[in-house]
Coordinates of C-alpha atoms in Angstrom, one line a residue:
X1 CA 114.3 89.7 124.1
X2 CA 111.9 87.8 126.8
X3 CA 111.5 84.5 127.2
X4 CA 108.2 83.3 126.3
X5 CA 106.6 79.5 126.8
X6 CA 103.5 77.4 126.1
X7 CA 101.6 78.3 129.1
X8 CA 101.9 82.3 128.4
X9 CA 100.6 81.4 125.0
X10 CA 98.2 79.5 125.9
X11 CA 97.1 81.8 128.4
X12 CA 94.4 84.9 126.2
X13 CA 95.3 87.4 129.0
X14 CA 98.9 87.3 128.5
X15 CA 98.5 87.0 124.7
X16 CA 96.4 90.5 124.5
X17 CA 99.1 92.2 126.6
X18 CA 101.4 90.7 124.1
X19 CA 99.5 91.7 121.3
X20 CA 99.4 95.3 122.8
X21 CA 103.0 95.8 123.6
X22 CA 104.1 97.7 120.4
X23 CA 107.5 98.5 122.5
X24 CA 108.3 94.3 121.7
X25 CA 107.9 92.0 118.8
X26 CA 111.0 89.0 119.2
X27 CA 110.9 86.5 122.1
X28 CA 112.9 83.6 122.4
X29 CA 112.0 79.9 123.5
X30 CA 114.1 76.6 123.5
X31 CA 110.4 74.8 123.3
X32 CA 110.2 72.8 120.1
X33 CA 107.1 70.6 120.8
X34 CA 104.7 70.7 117.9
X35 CA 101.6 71.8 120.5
X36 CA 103.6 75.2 121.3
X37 CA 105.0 75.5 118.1
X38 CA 100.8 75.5 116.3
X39 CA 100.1 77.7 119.5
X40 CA 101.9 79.9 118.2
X41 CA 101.1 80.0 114.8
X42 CA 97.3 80.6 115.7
X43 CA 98.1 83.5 118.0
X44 CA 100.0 85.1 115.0
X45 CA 103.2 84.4 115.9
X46 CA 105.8 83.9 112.7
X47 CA 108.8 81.8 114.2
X48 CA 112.2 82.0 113.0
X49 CA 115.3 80.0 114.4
X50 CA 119.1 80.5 115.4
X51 CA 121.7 77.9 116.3
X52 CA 123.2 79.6 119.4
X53 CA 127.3 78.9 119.4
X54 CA 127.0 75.9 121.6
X55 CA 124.6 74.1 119.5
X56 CA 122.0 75.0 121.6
X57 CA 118.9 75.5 119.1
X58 CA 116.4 79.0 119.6
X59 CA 113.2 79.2 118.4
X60 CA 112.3 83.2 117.8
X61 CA 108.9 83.7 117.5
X62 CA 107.9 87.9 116.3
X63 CA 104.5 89.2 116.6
X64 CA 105.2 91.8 113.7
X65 CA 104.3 95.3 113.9
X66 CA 103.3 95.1 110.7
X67 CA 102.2 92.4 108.5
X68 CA 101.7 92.2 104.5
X69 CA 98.4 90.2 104.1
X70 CA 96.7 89.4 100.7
X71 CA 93.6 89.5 99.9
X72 CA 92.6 87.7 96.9
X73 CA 90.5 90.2 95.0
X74 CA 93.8 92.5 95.3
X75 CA 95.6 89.0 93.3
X76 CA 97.5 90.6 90.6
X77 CA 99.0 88.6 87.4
X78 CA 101.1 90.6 85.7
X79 CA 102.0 90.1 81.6
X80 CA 105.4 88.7 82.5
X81 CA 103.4 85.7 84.4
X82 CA 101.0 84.8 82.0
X83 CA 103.8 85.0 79.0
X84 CA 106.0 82.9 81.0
X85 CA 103.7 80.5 80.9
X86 CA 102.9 80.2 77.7
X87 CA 106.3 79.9 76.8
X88 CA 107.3 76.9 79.3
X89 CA 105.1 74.4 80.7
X90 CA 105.0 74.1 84.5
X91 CA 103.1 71.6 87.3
X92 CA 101.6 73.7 90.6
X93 CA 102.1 70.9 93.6
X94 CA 100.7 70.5 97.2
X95 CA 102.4 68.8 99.8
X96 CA 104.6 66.3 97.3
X97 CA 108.0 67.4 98.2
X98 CA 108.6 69.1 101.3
X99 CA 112.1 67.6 101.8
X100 CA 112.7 68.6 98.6
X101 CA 111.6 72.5 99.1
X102 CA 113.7 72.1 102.2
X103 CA 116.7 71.1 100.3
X104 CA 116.1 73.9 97.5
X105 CA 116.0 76.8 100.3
X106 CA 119.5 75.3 101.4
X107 CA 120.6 75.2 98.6
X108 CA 119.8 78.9 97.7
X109 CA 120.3 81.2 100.7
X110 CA 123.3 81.5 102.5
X111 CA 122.1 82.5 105.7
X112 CA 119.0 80.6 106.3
X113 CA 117.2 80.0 109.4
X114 CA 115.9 76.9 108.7
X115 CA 117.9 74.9 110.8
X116 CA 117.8 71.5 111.3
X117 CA 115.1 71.1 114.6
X118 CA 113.4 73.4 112.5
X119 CA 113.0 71.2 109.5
X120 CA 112.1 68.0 111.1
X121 CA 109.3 69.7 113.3
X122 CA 108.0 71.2 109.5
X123 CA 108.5 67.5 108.8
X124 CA 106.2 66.1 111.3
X125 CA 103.9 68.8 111.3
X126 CA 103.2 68.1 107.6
X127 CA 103.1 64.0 107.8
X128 CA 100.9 64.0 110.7
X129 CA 98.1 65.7 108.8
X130 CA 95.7 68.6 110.7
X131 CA 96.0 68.4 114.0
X132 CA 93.3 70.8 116.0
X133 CA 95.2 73.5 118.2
X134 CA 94.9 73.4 121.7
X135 CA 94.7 77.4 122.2
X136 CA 91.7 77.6 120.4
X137 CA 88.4 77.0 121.7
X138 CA 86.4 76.4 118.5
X139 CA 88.6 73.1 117.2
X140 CA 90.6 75.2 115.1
X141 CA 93.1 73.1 112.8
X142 CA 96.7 73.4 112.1
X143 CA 98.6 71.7 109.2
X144 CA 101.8 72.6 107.8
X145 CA 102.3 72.8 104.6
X146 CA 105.1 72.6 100.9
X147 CA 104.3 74.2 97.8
X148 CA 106.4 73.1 94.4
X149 CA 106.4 74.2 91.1
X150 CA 108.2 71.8 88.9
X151 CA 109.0 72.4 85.1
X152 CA 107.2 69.7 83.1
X153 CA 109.7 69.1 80.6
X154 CA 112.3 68.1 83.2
X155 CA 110.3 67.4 86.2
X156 CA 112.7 69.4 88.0
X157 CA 111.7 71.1 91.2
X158 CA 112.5 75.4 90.3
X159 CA 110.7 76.9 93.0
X160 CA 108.5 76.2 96.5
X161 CA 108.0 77.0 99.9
X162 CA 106.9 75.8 103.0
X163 CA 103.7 77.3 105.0
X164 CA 100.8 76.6 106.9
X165 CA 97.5 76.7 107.2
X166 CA 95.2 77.6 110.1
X167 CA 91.7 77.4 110.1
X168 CA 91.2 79.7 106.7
X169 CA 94.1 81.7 106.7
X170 CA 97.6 80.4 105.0
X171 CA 101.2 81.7 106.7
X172 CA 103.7 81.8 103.9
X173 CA 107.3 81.4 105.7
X174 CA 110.2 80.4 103.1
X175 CA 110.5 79.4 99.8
X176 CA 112.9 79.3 97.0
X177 CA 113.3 79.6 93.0
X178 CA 116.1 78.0 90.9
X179 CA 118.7 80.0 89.7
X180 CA 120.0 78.3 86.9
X181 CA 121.0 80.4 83.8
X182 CA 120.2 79.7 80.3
X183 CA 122.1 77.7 77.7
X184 CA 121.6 77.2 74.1
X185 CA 119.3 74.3 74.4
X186 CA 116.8 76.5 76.6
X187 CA 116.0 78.8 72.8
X188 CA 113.3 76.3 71.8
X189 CA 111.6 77.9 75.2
X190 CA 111.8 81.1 73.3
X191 CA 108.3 80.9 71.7
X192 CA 104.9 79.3 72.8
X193 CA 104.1 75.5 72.4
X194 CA 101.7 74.9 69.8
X195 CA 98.0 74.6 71.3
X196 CA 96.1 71.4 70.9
X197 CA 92.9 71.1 69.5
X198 CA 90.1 72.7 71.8
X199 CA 92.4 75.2 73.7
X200 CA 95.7 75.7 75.2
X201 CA 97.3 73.3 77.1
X202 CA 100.6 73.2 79.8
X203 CA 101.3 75.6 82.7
X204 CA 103.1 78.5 84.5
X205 CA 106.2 79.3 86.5
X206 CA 107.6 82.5 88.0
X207 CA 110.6 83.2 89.8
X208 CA 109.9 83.7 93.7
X209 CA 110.9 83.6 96.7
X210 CA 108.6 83.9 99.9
X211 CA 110.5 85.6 102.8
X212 CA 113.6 85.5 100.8
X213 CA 114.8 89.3 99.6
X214 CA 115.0 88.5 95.7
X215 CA 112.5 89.1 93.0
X216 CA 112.4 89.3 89.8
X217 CA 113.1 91.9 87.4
X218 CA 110.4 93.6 84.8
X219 CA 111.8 92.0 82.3
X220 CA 113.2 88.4 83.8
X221 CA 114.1 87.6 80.4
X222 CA 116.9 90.2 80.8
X223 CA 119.0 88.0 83.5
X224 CA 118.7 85.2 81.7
X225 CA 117.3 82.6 84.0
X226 CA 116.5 78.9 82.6
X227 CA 113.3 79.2 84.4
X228 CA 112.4 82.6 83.9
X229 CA 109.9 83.7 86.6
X230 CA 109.8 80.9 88.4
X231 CA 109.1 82.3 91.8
X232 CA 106.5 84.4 90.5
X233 CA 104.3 81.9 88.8
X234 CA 104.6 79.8 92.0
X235 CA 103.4 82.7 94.0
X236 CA 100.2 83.7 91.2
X237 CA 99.4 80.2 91.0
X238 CA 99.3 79.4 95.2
X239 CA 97.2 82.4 95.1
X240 CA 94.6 81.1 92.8
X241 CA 94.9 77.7 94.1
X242 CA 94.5 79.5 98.1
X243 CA 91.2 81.2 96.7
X244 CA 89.8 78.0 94.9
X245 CA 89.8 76.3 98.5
X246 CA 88.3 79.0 100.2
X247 CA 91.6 80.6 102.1
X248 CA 90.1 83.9 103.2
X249 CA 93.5 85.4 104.2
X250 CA 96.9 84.9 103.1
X251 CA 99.9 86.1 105.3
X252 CA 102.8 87.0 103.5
X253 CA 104.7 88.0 107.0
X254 CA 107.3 91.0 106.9
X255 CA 106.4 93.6 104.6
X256 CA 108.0 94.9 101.1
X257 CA 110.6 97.5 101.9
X258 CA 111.0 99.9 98.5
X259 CA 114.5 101.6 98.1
X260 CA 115.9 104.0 100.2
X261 CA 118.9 106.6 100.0
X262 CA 120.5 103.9 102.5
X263 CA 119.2 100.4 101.7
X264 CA 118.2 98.4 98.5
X265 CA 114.4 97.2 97.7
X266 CA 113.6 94.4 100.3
X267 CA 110.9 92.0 98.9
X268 CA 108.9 94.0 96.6
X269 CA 107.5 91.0 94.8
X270 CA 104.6 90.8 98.1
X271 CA 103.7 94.2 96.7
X272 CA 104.1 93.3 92.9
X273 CA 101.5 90.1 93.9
X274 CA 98.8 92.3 95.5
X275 CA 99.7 92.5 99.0
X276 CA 99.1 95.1 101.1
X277 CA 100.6 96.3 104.7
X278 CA 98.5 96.4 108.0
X279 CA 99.4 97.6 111.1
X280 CA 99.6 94.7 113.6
X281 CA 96.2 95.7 115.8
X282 CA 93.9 95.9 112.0
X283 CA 96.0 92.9 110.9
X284 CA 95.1 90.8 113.7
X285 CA 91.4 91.5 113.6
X286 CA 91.2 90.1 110.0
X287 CA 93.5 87.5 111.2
X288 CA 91.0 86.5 114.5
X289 CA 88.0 86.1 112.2
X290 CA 89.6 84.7 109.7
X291 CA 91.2 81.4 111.9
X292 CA 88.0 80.4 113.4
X293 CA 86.6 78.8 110.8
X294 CA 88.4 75.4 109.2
X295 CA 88.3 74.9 105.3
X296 CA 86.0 72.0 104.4
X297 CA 89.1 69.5 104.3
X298 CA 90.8 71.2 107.4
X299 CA 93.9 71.9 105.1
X300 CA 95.1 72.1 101.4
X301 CA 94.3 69.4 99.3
X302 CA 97.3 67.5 97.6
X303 CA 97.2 68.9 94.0
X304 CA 99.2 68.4 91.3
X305 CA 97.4 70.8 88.1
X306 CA 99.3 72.2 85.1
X307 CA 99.2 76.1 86.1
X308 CA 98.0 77.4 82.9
X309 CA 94.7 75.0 83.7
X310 CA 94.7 77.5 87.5
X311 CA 94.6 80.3 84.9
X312 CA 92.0 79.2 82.6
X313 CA 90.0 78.3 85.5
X314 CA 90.3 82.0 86.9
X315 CA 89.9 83.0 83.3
X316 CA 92.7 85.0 82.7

């Protein structure tokens, strides 16, 4: 893997030939500055991270061959979503709990490239609001981004992830959903809440987990999870919240990899959502049109909406 560094990235020349190269996708860089970092992001770089065995933190940034992109009529809710939320209540979030998400990936992937450099640059990214990226000539913003989905009985955090937004595309890298299992005081969850006068009331949860290699079963009933879906209902409702603020392009990263002979399915849920897979030269011509523009606030609005009223509002 090359080397890369803020003045290649910065530089459109070197960035085409980049772009061009399908013989490479992974570089490396020890530059953690915010300004290369949202470089980056806008030229369609996805960065991952690895503690090298002397401590010495490495920033991997992949210009994929492929991406899976969404795009929002393609938004599919399937009947395990919408009965999942009927049966529990759940609250969509943006940008309330970002050390929180942090702490849930943690706590739920063993190998996670998260590491801590990584996390406080998320961290600063997010507190110091949109910040306009210096590769782009048309005062493009960057801002990065959590997403939570709490249950509303508990107010417990059961699944998120961390992102970011560039002009009106989001960049889905991580996320989580909570694992707990089910006990006996969960059966009360086993039918739908009575509906208030005027119309039904509460909201949604799935089980997800963006860029992790789980999702759920048909039938997530069957394994038994306290919060059933979780992961899913955070990914509907981000979708429906993405489209209500005018995202034009959502980039789920790595694509869904079915079964094989040799190798078990590899994040199908991207596919199970709506997404579909673009080869990286028609990817990054949506990608180009799509970042020029800002959304009206320059990033996500702080939200916090039951996500059965993000369903009633798409009407369905």
């Amino acid at each position: 893997m090359h080397m890369i560094n803020h003045s290649q990235i910065a530089n459109n020349d070197v960035v085409q030939r980049v772009w061009s190269n399908m013989r490479e996708n992974y570089y490396l860089s020890i530059d953690w500055s915010p300004k290369f970092y949202t470089d980056l992001a806008y030229q369609a770089f996805i960065a991952v991270a690895q503690e090298q065995s002397k401590g010495l933190p490495i920033l991997i940034p992949e210009i994929q061959k492929e991406y899976c992109m969404l795009e929002f009529e393609n938004l599919h809710i399937g009947r395990t979503v919408k009965k999942r939320c009927k049966q529990r209540a759940y609250r969509f979030c943006v940008n309330k709990d970002m050390k929180g998400v942090l702490a849930g990936i943690d706590a739920h992937h063993e190998s996670n490239w998260v590491i801590r450099p990584y996390k406080e640059l998320l961290l600063l990214l997010q507190s110091s609001g949109p910040a306009a990226v210096e590769a782009s000539d048309k005062k493009t913003f960057f801002h990065a981004i959590s997403i939570e989905l709490y249950d509303a009985a508990s107010d417990k955090l059961v699944a998120g992830e961390v992102g970011y937004v560039i002009g009106k595309t989001y960049t889905s890298l991580t996320g989580f959903f909570d694992t707990s299992t089910a006990g006996p005081e969960d059966s009360k969850h086993a039918t739908p809440p009575k509906e208030p006068e005027g119309g039904k009331d509460g909201a949604t949860s799935d089980t997800k987990n963006a860029k992790g290699d789980k999702c759920d079963s048909p039938d997530a009933s069957a394994t038994k999870l306290k919060f059933s879906s979780a992961g899913k209902i955070q990914l509907v409702a981000l979708g429906l919240y993405l489209k209500q603020c005018g995202v034009e392009l959502w980039n789920l990263g790595h694509p869904p990899r079915p079964a094989t002979k040799y190798s078990t399915p590899q994040m199908m849920y991207k596919a199970e959502i709506g997404g579909s897979v673009l080869p990286r030269k028609e990817f990054l011509a949506k990608w180009c049109a799509a970042r020029q523009e800002n959304l009206p606030t320059k990033t996500l609005p702080s939200v916090d909406i039951p996500v059965l009223d993000l369903l009633k509002q798409a009407a369905v």
